[in-house]
Amino acid sequence: MKTPNFFLADECTILFGKKSKDIFGNYSGIKLTSDGWSIRVSNQKKWKKPVTIVIEGSTKPVNLHIHLGADISVQWSIDYLINLKQANIGIFIKLDKGARLVLTNVFIGKSNKEFTVSRIIDQAIASELDLSSGIVVDGNIKIADHYELNGVGSRLKATMLAIAGQNETFTSIQDVFHNQPLTVSEVTNLLVSAKESQMHVDVTETIGKGNYQSVCHQNNRGIILEEKGSITVEPKLIIDEYDVDAGHGCAIGQINADELYYLLSRGMDEATAKRLIISGYLSPLYKRIENPGFLKKLEKAIERQMKGVDY
Amino acid sequence: MAVLEIKNLVVSVEDQVILNQINLVIHGGETHAIMGPNGTGKSTLAQVIMGHPKYHIDSGEILLDGIRLNEMSVDERSRAGLFLAMQNPIEVPGVTNFDFVKSAVQAHLGEGKHLRIGKFILAMEDAAKDLKMGSGLAHRYVNEGFSGGEKKRNEILQMKLIKPKIALLDEIDSGLDVDALRIVGENVTAMKSPDLGLVLITHYQRLLDSIIPDYVHIMIRGAIVKTGGKELIAKIDADGYDWLKAELGIDEFVEKKKPISLGTCATKSVK
Ligand SMILES: Nc1ncnc2c1ncn2[C@@H]1O[C@H](COP(=O)(O)OP(=O)(O)OP(=O)(O)O)[C@@H](O)[C@H]1O
Ligand SMILES: [Mg+2]
């Protein structure tokens, strides 16, 4: 996928492309290693503004390492433009003590080859990750997330929105490990199966003995738009400690009948009403996108995934 | 001038008759009030007219301007000129009130016609102002986190912009404080015209003091048992429905429960 100009025009965009002449802007701490890209942030002053990092898809596996030093707080968007023959992608995030990362991570594009995205997160004491992911890829994709809450009081909020279209399979494996007391995780998955797509999500949250007063909640919601589509979610809580607050909610099915009725009663035809309800469902992700050009691009990608849906 | 006709309407849910031979004619320019005890089928009647898929019409007909609505879908009925302000307006997460109302108004324009967005924004702002609604409500999600009164005003806001021929307002007064009730009353009264037929479902005289009805229908156990004028409202407000049940020989056996002994339940008595 060619990188659109609106990214290049944005002073807050860092582009990681296939060619050697990549744009780094005025940011320090970025390195290209044999393993892929590495961003180390240790000086808050140099990373004040929200940043968009655009990564062009590649036929070779590329990794991205992010390491935020103690008490660093940044707001980033990392967007992948998927290649037709996309290779596997690795993202490694390390948050030191008290670091805070608000991250939007969107994948759009088309691939003819099945590929895997692995995200490995390591959080130290009192660190915070607020991760909002959007996966709107035309093709088969597997996403494997591994979150380690390794520091006392570290917090994770992970919201994933995925839309699968025609004949696609989407698989997501999410493992959350509460390895210390007072750790908090809140996992939300919003899934839309358009046309004959098969979506499967596995969420396992583990709280070991002694990790008291930890909180883990997960909520999975899925909308199946057509009869032949399917969404399966397997939520698991493995808890070996009494003093915890854990719970999960799951709702998978068609569009909410009451919401639909309300919109119909205001004159909208069924297709319009359903589109509006779905757009509402997608709004948590929309709200997180800073770059207006990219927002348009995301909307287009979503439209493509939904195209031809028999409402 | 619009006319809504309900002829011998019978509706049941799981073998239980909820609406029993309802006959009602509402002309444009008229205001009808429907009153009646809880659970007598008032909301069901409104929902059946709107076409809620939950209900099946056993027999009878609903006509708008002579056109049979029975087989029409909910959205077609709306576009034909029906509006229902619901007793419990639905929340639609993630959809802004602005987008919702805009799509509703667009739907009523007819094919090929496009909403003039600037004009619409002004109209929506004016309507919100008339109803003393905060301007922020346009950008909040439909009914999500709205107070009871805000939800009800929001229904009237939609009605003002959609401009239906026949509007059914189901307990639009519940949840409104005294000032809000006056505001809603004024707004609805201002909409009265030969082009609008109004049906107000309510339990209280207060609403009918500000939106004065031409006809009052009393519904008990799925049937309209009495129709009269304004004088009925005061009588019900003062005396309830028992006199009517007695007059009509309606046996409210459901209420004739025998006191049941709770046995040896430990009680603390204060003397
Ligand atoms: N879908 C349904 N399934 C089962 N019973 C129903 C259904 N809808 C309505 N009913 C029953 O029909 C009766 C009439 O209900 P309805 O909501 O129309 O009453 P109402 O007159 O509007 O009461 P209120 O004044 O409390 O709003 C009630 O007994 C209700 O429980
Ligand atoms: Mg009711």
PDB file of C-alpha atoms in Angstrom, chain A residues 221 256 258-259 261-270 272 276-277 279-281 283-284 287, chain B residues 47 50 52 74-75 78-79 83-84 86 90-91 93-95 100 104 107-108 141 143 155 158:
ATOM      1  CA  ARG A 221     -19.262  -8.040  21.978  1.00  0.00           C
ATOM      2  CA  ASN A 256     -29.830  -5.124  18.887  1.00  0.00           C
ATOM      3  CA  ASP A 258     -34.658  -2.498  20.242  1.00  0.00           C
ATOM      4  CA  GLU A 259     -32.096  -0.125  18.768  1.00  0.00           C
ATOM      5  CA  TYR A 261     -36.808  -0.691  16.029  1.00  0.00           C
ATOM      6  CA  TYR A 262     -36.173   2.777  17.416  1.00  0.00           C
ATOM      7  CA  LEU A 263     -34.327   3.876  14.280  1.00  0.00           C
ATOM      8  CA  LEU A 264     -36.919   2.297  11.980  1.00  0.00           C
ATOM      9  CA  SER A 265     -39.674   4.078  13.874  1.00  0.00           C
ATOM     10  CA  ARG A 266     -37.976   7.308  12.855  1.00  0.00           C
ATOM     11  CA  GLY A 267     -38.288   6.457   9.189  1.00  0.00           C
ATOM     12  CA  MET A 268     -34.846   5.105   8.343  1.00  0.00           C
ATOM     13  CA  ASP A 269     -34.913   2.041   6.123  1.00  0.00           C
ATOM     14  CA  GLU A 270     -33.343  -1.108   7.491  1.00  0.00           C
ATOM     15  CA  THR A 272     -29.553   2.855   6.802  1.00  0.00           C
ATOM     16  CA  LEU A 276     -25.884   3.836  11.679  1.00  0.00           C
ATOM     17  CA  ILE A 277     -25.938   1.336  14.540  1.00  0.00           C
ATOM     18  CA  SER A 279     -21.070   3.166  12.969  1.00  0.00           C
ATOM     19  CA  GLY A 280     -21.961   3.765  16.600  1.00  0.00           C
ATOM     20  CA  TYR A 281     -20.338   0.497  17.468  1.00  0.00           C
ATOM     21  CA  SER A 283     -17.083   5.033  17.240  1.00  0.00           C
ATOM     22  CA  PRO A 284     -14.712   4.177  20.116  1.00  0.00           C
ATOM     23  CA  LYS A 287     -12.666   8.876  18.372  1.00  0.00           C
TER      24      LYS A 287
ATOM     25  CA  GLN B  47     -46.547   0.064  19.621  1.00  0.00           C
ATOM     26  CA  MET B  50     -46.234   1.820  14.983  1.00  0.00           C
ATOM     27  CA  HIS B  52     -43.505  -3.234  16.630  1.00  0.00           C
ATOM     28  CA  VAL B  74     -42.169   0.182  10.810  1.00  0.00           C
ATOM     29  CA  ASP B  75     -40.097   2.583   8.700  1.00  0.00           C
ATOM     30  CA  SER B  78     -43.042   6.463   9.929  1.00  0.00           C
ATOM     31  CA  ARG B  79     -42.539   7.827   6.439  1.00  0.00           C
ATOM     32  CA  PHE B  83     -44.723   9.196  15.015  1.00  0.00           C
ATOM     33  CA  LEU B  84     -44.432   7.505  18.382  1.00  0.00           C
ATOM     34  CA  MET B  86     -41.904   6.158  23.364  1.00  0.00           C
ATOM     35  CA  ILE B  90     -34.027   3.537  23.521  1.00  0.00           C
ATOM     36  CA  GLU B  91     -30.316   4.222  23.964  1.00  0.00           C
ATOM     37  CA  PRO B  93     -24.498   3.680  21.921  1.00  0.00           C
ATOM     38  CA  GLY B  94     -21.933   5.470  19.802  1.00  0.00           C
ATOM     39  CA  VAL B  95     -24.474   7.228  17.566  1.00  0.00           C
ATOM     40  CA  PHE B 100     -29.609  10.149  14.503  1.00  0.00           C
ATOM     41  CA  ALA B 104     -34.426  10.548  10.542  1.00  0.00           C
ATOM     42  CA  ALA B 107     -35.454   9.658   5.597  1.00  0.00           C
ATOM     43  CA  HIS B 108     -38.607  11.758   5.478  1.00  0.00           C
ATOM     44  CA  TYR B 141     -24.951   9.524  22.107  1.00  0.00           C
ATOM     45  CA  ASN B 143     -30.348   8.857  25.003  1.00  0.00           C
ATOM     46  CA  GLU B 155     -38.577  12.716  21.698  1.00  0.00           C
ATOM     47  CA  GLN B 158     -37.536  14.682  16.961  1.00  0.00           C
TER      48      GLN B 158
END
